[in-house]
Coordinates of C-alpha atoms and ligand atoms in Angstrom, one line a residue:
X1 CA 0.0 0.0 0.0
X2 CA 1.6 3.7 -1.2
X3 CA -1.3 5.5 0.5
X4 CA -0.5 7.8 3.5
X5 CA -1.6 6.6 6.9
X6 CA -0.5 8.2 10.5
X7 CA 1.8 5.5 12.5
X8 CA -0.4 5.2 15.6
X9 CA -3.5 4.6 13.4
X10 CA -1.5 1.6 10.8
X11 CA -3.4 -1.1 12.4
X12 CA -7.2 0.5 12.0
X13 CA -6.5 -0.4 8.0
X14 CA -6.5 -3.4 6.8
X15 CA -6.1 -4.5 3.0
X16 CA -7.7 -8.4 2.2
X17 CA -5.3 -10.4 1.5
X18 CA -1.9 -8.6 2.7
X19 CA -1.7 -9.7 6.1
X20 CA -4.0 -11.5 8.3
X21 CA -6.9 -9.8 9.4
X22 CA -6.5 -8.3 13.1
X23 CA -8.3 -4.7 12.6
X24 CA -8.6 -2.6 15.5
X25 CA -11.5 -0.4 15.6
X26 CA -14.5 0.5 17.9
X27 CA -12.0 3.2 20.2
X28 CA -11.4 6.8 20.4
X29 CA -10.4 8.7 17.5
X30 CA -6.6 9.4 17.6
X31 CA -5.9 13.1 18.7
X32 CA -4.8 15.0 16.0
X33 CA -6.2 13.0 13.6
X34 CA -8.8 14.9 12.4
X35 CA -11.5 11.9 12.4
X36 CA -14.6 12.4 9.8
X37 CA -16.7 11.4 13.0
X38 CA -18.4 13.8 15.1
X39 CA -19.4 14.1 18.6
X40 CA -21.3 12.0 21.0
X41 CA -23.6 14.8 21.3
X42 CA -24.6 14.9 17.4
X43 CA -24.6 11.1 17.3
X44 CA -27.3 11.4 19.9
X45 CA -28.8 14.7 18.0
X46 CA -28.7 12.6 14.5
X47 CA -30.7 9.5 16.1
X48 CA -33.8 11.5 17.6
X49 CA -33.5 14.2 15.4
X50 CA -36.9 12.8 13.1
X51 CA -39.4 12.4 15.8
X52 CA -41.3 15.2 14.3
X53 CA -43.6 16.2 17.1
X54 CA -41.4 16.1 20.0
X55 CA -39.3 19.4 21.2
X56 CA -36.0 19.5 20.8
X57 CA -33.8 21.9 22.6
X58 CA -29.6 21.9 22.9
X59 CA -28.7 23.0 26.1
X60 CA -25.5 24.6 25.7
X61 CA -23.9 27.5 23.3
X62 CA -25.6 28.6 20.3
X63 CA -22.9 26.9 17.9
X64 CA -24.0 22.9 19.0
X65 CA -27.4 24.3 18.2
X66 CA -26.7 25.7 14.5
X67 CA -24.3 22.4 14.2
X68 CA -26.9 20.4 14.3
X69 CA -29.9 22.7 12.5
X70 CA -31.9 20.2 10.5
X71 CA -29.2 17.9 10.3
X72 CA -31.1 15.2 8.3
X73 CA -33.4 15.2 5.4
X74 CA -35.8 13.5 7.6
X75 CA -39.2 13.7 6.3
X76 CA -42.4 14.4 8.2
X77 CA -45.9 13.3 7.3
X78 CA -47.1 15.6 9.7
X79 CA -45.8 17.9 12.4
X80 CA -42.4 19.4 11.7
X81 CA -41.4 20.8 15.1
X82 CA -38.4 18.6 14.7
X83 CA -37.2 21.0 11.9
X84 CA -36.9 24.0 14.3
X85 CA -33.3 23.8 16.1
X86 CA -34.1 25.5 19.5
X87 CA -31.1 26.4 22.4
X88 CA -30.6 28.0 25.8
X89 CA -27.5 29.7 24.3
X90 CA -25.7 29.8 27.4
X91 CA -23.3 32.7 27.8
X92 CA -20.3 33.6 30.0
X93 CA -22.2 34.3 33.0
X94 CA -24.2 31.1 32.6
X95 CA -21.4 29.6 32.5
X96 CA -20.1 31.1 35.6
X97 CA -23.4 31.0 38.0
X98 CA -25.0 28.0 36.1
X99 CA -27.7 27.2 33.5
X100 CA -30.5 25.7 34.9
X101 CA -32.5 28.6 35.4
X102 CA -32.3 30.2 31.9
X103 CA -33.0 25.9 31.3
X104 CA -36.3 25.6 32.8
X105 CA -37.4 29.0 31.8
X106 CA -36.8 28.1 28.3
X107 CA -38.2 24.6 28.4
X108 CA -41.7 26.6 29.9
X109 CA -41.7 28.5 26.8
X110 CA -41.4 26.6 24.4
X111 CA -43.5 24.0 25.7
X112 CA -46.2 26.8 26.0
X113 CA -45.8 28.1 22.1
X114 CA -45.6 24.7 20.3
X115 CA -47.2 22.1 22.7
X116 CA -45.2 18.8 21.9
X117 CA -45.6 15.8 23.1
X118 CA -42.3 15.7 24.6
X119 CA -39.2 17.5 25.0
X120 CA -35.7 16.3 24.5
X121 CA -33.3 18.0 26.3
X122 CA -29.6 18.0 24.9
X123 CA -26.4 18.0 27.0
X124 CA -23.2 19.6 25.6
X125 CA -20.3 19.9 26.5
X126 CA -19.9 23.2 28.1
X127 CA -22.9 21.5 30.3
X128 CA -20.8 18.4 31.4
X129 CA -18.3 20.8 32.4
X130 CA -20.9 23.3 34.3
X131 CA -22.5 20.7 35.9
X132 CA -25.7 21.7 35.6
X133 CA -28.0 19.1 37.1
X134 CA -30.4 18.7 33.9
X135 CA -31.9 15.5 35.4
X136 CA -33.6 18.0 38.3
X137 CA -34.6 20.6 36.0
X138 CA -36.7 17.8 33.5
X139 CA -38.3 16.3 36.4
X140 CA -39.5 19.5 37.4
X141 CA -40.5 20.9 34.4
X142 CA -42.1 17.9 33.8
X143 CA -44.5 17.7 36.7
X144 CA -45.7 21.4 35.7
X145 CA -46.0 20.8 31.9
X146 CA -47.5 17.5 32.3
X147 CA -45.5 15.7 29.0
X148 CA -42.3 14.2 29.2
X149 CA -39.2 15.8 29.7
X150 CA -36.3 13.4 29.2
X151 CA -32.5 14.9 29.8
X152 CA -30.0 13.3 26.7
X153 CA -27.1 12.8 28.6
X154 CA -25.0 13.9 25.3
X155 CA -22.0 15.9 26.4
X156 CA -19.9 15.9 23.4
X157 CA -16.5 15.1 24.9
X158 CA -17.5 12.2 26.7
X159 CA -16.4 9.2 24.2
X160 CA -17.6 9.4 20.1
X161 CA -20.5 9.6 18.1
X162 CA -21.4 5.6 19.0
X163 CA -21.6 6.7 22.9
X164 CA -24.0 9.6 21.4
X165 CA -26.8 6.7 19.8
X166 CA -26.5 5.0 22.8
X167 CA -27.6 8.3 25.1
X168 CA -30.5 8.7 22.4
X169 CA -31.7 4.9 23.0
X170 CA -31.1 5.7 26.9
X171 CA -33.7 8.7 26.0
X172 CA -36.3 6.6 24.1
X173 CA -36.3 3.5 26.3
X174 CA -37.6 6.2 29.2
X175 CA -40.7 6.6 26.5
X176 CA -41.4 3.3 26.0
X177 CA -43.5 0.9 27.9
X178 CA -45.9 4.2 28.6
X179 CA -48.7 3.6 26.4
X180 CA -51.3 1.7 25.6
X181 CA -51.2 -1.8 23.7
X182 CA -54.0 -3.4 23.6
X183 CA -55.2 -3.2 20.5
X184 CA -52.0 -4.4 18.9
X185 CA -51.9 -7.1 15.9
X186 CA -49.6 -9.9 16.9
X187 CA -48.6 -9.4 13.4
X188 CA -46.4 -6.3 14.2
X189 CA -43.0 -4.9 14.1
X190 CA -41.4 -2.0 14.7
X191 CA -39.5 0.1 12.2
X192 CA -35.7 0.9 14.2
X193 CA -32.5 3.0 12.5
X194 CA -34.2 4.3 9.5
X195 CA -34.9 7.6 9.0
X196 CA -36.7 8.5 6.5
X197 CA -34.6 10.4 4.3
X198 CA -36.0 11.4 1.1
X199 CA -39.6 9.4 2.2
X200 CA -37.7 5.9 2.5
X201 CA -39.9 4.9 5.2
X202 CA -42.8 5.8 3.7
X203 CA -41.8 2.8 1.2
X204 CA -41.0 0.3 3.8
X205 CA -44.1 0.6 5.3
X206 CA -45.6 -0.2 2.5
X207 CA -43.6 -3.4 1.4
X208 CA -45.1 -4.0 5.3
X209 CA -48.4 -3.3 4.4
X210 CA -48.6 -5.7 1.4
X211 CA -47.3 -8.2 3.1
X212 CA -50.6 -7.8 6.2
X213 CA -47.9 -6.8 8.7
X214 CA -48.9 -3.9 11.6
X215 CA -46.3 -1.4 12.0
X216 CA -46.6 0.0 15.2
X217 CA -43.7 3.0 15.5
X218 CA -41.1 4.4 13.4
X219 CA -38.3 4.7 15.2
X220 CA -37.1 7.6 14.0
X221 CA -37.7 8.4 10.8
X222 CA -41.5 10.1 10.8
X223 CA -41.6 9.4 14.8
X224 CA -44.3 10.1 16.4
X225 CA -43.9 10.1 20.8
X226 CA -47.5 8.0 21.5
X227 CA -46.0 5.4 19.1
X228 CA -43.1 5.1 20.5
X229 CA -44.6 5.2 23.8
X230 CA -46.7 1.6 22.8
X231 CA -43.6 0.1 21.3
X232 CA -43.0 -2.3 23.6
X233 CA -46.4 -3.9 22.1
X234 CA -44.9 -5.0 18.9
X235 CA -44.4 -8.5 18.2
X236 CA -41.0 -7.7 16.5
X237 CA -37.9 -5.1 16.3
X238 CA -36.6 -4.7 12.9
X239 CA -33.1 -2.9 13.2
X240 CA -31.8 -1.0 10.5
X241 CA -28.4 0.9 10.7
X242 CA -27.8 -1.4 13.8
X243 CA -25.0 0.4 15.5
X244 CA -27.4 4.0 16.0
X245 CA -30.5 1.8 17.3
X246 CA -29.9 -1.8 18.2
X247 CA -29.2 -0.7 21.9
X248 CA -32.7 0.4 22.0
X249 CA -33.8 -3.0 20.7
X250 CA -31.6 -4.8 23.2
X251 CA -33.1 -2.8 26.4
X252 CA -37.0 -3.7 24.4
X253 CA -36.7 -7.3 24.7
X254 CA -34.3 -7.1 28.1
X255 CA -37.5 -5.6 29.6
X256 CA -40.4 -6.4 27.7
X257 CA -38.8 -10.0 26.0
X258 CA -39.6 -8.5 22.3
X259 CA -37.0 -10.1 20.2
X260 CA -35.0 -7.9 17.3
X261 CA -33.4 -8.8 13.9
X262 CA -31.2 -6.5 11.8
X263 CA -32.0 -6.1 8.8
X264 CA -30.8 -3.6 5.7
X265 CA -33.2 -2.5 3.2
X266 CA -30.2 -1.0 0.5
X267 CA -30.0 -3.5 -2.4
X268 CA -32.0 -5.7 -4.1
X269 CA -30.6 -9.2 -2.2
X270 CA -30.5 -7.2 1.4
X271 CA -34.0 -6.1 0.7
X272 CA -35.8 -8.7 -0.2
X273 CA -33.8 -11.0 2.4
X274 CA -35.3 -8.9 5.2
X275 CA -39.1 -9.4 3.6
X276 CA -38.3 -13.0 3.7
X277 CA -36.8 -12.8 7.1
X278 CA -39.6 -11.3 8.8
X279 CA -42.2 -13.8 6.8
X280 CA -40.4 -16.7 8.3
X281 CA -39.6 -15.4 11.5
X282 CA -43.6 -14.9 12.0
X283 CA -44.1 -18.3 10.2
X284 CA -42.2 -20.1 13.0
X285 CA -43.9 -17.6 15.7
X286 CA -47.2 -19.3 14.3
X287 CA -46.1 -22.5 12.3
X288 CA -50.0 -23.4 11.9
X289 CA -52.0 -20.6 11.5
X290 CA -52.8 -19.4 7.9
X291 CA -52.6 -15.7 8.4
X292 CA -48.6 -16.6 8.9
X293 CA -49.0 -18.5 5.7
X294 CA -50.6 -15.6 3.8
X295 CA -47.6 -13.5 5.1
X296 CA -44.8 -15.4 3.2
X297 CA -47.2 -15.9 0.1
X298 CA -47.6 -12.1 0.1
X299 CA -44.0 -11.3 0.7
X300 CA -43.3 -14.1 -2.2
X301 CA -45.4 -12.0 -4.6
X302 CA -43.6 -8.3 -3.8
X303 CA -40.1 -9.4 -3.9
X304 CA -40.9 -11.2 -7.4
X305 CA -43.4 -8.0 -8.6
X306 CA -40.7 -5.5 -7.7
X307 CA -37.5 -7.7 -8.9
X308 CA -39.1 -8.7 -12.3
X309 CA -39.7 -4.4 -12.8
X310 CA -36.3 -3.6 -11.6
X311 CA -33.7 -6.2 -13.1
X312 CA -34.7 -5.2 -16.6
X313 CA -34.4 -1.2 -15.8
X314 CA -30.6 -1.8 -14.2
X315 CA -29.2 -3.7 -17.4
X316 CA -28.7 0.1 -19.1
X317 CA -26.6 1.3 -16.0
X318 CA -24.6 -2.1 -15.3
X319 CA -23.7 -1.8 -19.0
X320 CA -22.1 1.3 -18.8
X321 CA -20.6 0.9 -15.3
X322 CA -19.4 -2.7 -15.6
X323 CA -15.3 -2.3 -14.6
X324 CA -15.3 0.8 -13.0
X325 CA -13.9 1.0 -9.2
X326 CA -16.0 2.5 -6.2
X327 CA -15.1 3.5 -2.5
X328 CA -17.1 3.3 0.5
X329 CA -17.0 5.6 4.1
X330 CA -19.7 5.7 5.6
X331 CA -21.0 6.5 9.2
X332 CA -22.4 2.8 10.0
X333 CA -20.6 -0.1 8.7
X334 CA -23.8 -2.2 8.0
X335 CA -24.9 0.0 5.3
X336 CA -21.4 -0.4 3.9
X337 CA -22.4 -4.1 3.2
X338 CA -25.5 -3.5 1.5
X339 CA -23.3 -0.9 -0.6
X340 CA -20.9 -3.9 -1.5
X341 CA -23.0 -6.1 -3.1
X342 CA -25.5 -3.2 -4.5
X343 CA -21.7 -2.4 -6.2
X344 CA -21.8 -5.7 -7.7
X345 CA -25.5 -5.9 -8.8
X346 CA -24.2 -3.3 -11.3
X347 CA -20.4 -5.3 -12.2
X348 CA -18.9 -2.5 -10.3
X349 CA -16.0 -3.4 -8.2
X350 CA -15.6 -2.6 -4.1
X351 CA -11.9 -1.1 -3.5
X352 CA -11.8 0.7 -0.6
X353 CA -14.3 0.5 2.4
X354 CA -14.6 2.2 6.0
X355 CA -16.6 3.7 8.5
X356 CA -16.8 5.7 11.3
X357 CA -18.4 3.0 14.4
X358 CA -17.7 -0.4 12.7
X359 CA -16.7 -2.9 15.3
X360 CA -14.4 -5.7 14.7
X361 CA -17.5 -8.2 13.6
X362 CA -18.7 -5.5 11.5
X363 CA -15.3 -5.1 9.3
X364 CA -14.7 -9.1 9.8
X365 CA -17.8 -9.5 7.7
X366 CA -16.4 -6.9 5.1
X367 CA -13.2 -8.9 4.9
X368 CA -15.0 -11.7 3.7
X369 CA -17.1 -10.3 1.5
X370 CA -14.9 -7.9 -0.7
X371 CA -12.1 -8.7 -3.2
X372 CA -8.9 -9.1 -2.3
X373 CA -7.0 -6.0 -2.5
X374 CA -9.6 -3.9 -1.1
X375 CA -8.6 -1.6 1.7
X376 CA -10.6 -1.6 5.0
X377 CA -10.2 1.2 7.4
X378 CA -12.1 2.5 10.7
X379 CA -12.7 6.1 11.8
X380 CA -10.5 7.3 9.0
X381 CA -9.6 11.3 8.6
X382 CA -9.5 13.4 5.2
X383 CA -5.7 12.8 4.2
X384 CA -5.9 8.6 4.8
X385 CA -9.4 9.0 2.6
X386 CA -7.7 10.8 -0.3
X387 CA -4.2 9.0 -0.4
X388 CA -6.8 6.0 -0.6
X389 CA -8.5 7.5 -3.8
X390 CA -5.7 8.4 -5.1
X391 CA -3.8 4.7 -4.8
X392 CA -6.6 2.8 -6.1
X393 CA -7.9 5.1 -9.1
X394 CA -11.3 5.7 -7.8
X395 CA -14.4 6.3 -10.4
X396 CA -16.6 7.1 -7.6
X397 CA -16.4 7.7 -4.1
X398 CA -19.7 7.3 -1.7
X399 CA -20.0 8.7 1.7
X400 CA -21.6 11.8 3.5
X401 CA -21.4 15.4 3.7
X402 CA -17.6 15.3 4.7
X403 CA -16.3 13.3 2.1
X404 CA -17.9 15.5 -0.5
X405 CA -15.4 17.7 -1.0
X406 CA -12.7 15.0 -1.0
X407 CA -14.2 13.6 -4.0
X408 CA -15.2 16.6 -6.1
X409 CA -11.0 18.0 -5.3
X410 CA -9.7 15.0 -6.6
X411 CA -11.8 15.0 -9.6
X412 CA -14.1 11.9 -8.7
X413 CA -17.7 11.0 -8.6
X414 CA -19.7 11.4 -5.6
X415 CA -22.4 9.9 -4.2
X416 CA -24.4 10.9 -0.9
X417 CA -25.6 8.0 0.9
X418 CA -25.8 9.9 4.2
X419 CA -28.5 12.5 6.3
X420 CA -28.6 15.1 3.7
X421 CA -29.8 12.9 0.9
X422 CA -32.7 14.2 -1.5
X423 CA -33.0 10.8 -3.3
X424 CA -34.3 8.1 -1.6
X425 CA -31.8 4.8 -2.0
X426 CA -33.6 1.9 0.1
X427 CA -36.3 -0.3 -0.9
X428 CA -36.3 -1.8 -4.4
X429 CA -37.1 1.7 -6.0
X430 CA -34.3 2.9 -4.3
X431 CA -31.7 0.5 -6.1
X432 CA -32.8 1.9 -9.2
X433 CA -32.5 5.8 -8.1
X434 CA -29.0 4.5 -6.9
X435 CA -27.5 3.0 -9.6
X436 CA -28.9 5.7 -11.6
X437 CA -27.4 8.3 -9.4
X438 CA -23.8 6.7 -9.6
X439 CA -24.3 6.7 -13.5
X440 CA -25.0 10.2 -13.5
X441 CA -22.0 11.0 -11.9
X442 CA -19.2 9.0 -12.7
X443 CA -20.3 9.2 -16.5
X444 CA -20.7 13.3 -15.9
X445 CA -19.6 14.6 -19.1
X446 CA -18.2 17.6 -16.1
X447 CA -15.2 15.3 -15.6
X448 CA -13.6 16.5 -18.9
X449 CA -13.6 20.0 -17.3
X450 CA -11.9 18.7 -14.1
X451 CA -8.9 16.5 -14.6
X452 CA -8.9 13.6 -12.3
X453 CA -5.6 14.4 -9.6
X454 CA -3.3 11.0 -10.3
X455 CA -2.0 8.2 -8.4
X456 CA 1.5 9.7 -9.3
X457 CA 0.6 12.8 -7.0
X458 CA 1.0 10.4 -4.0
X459 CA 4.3 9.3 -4.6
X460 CA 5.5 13.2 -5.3
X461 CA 3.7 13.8 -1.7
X462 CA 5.4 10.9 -0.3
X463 CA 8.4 11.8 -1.2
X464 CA 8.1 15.3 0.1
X465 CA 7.4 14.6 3.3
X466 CA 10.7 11.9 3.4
X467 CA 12.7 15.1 2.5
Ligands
SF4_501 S1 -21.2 19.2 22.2 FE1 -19.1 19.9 22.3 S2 -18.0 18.8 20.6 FE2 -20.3 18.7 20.3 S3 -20.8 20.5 19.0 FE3 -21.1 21.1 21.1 S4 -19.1 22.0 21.7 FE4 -18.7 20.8 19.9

């Protein structure tokens, strides 16, 4: 490998086939590094973010606030409180005698103008460092407003964006088990770790639908706080983007004994596995009654309606893109699997693929599912990602709203597959908008105007920093 990598970070990249693989992963970012991840306070901000009719204030200076200002293209069928970024924009002097005044004040407000259903209170850094006691302050606001007022114990210093989705499953578990579950179908799931960019869950729910399945709360994506308050009903946890929400699923059936399965709804194999997963897994809840029959007979006819539409539709795209050489970094290393075989559905090949919160399963599983050759990295930083580019003569680099610019510097194709996202990529539909999309831009007729940076760049770097 010619590609630049910091010494102290050597053994968070792997590449198949050179050495035998011993990634480590799933620890703090090195300091000075300049990881792509963020915060534990906008992992936890990212996660609750699309429950549209809750309140959502960031205790803490006005910066974590604008930060995080609609930080997902998280659609609402409804109520878009969630859109409205609201903070106690503590000052010097709060900082010196304290925020919780200015806290509860605020929260009295805002609970009086826009009447949520809850309130989500943010912790930040400055707060951890304060000390304001933000667990006192909810109760007590909580008692006068009558709706739940749940502290996110987020401070952003206090480990990395994974210890962030774990405070926002901490602050939804405190919803759950609060409402009412009676009239529940014990044909039901719940929808976990999607959320609902560009409308995606919109579509799930109604693959769910067609196949005579309840959904009983989206958890986030178009959240809603009295669904997610009967959750603990459902007959099933469906976890997508595992590392952001299966810690909520794990508390679920801890307490409540509702099993969870992950699941990934990005490519056509990963998709219509998780229809058939959920058919069979309430087939051998109920191996004799019909309605568990009709289930899988359903889910047999969408995955075969929707295939026999799309397969002919991709043939144009995997024409054109058959050879050329993609990258993955992405935020959760599940979706990074999905992306690897969706890669292959169009004769694209896989050369390089990270993310920020993989654990050591997580990039085990990529080991054995990519070519050899291909690099594998955790919580990599800006110079690593372009060296990698750069090295392996990327056609199109997918990630987030970080690794936009890398790709667009160094003359590449970009595609987002993160929060911001206006086109939606899961679901069967989705496959087709995605290998679309990648079309569109690594066969951009723009790349004339912007000469591809070479491999040979690397060496001349290289070089300069031996002398
Ligand atoms: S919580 Fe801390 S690290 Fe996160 S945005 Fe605010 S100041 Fe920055």
């Amino acid at each position: 490998m010619e590609a630049v990598a910091l010494k102290d970070r050597e053994n968070q990249i792997h590449v198949k086939g050179q050495a035998p693989f011993n990634i480590t992963c799933d620890q703090d970012s090195l300091a000075g590094a300049v990881s792509q991840r963020a915060c534990v306070f906008c992992g936890s901000r990212v996660v609750l973010y699309p429950i549209a009719d809750a309140l959502h204030l960031v205790h803490g200076p006005i910066g974590c606030a604008v930060y995080t200002w609609d930080i997902r293209g998280a659609l609402s069928s409804g109520p878009e409180l969630h859109r409205l970024s609201f903070s106690t924009d503590l000052q010097e002097m709060d900082v010196i005698f304290g925020g919780e005044k200015k806290l509860r004040l605020a929260l009295l407000e805002l609970i009086k103008r826009h009447t949520p259903k809850a309130a989500f209170v943010y912790s930040t850094c400055i707060v951890g460092i304060i000390g304001d006691d933000m667990e006192a302050v909810c109760r007590q606001v909580e008692s006068e407003t009558g709706i739940p007022v749940i502290p996110v114990k987020s401070e952003g210093f206090m480990g990395n964006k994974r210890a962030g989705y774990q405070a926002a499953c901490d602050a939804m578990f405190r919803l759950i088990g609060t409402g009412d579950t009676e009239k529940i179908s014990r044909f039901s799931l719940n929808i976990l770790g999607d959320f609902n960019l560009a409308g995606e869950i919109w579509m799930i729910r109604k693959y769910y639908e067609r196949m005579g399945i309840e959904v009983v709360a989206n958890i986030t994506g178009d959240g809603r706080v009295d669904d997610i308050r009967r959750a603990h009903g459902a007959a099933l946890n469906v976890v997508q983007c595992s590392g952001s929400t299966m810690g909520l699923a794990d508390m679920i059936e801890e307490q409540y004994g509702v099993p969870s399965m992950r699941v990934s709804y990005f490519g056509i194999e990963d998709m219509s596995e998780a229809l058939y997963d959920i058919a069979r897994f309430f087939k051998q809840q109920y191996p004799d009654d019909p309605e568990a029959d009709a289930i899988m007979e359903k889910t047999k006819a969408l995955v075969q309606e929707e295939v026999s539409r799309l397969v002919p539709q991709l043939k144009q795209y995997r024409k054109a893109l058959a050879g050329k050489k993609a990258a993955i970094y992405v935020g959760g290393s599940f979706k990074a699997f999905s992306l690897v075989k969706a890669f292959r559905l169009v004769d694209m090949q896989v050369v390089l693929v990270g993310s920020q919160t993989g654990t050591k399963e997580d990039y085990a599983e990529l080991e054995a599912i990519t070519d050899p050759g291909t690099i594998i990295v955790d919580d990599s930083n800006p110079l690593e990602l372009t060296s990698f580019l750069k090295e392996k003569e990327v056609d199109i680099f997918v990630g987030g709203v970080k690794e936009r610019p890398i790709a667009y510097k160094l003359g590449i194709g970009f595609c987002d597959h993160n929060h911001e996202r206006k086109e939606a990529l899961a679901g069967f539909e989705g496959m087709l908008n995605f290998a679309r999309e990648v079309y569109s831009s690594v066969m951009s007729p723009v790349w004339r105007f912007v000469p591809r940076v070479q491999k040979s760049e690397n060496r001349e770097r290289k070089s300069e920093q031996q002398l």
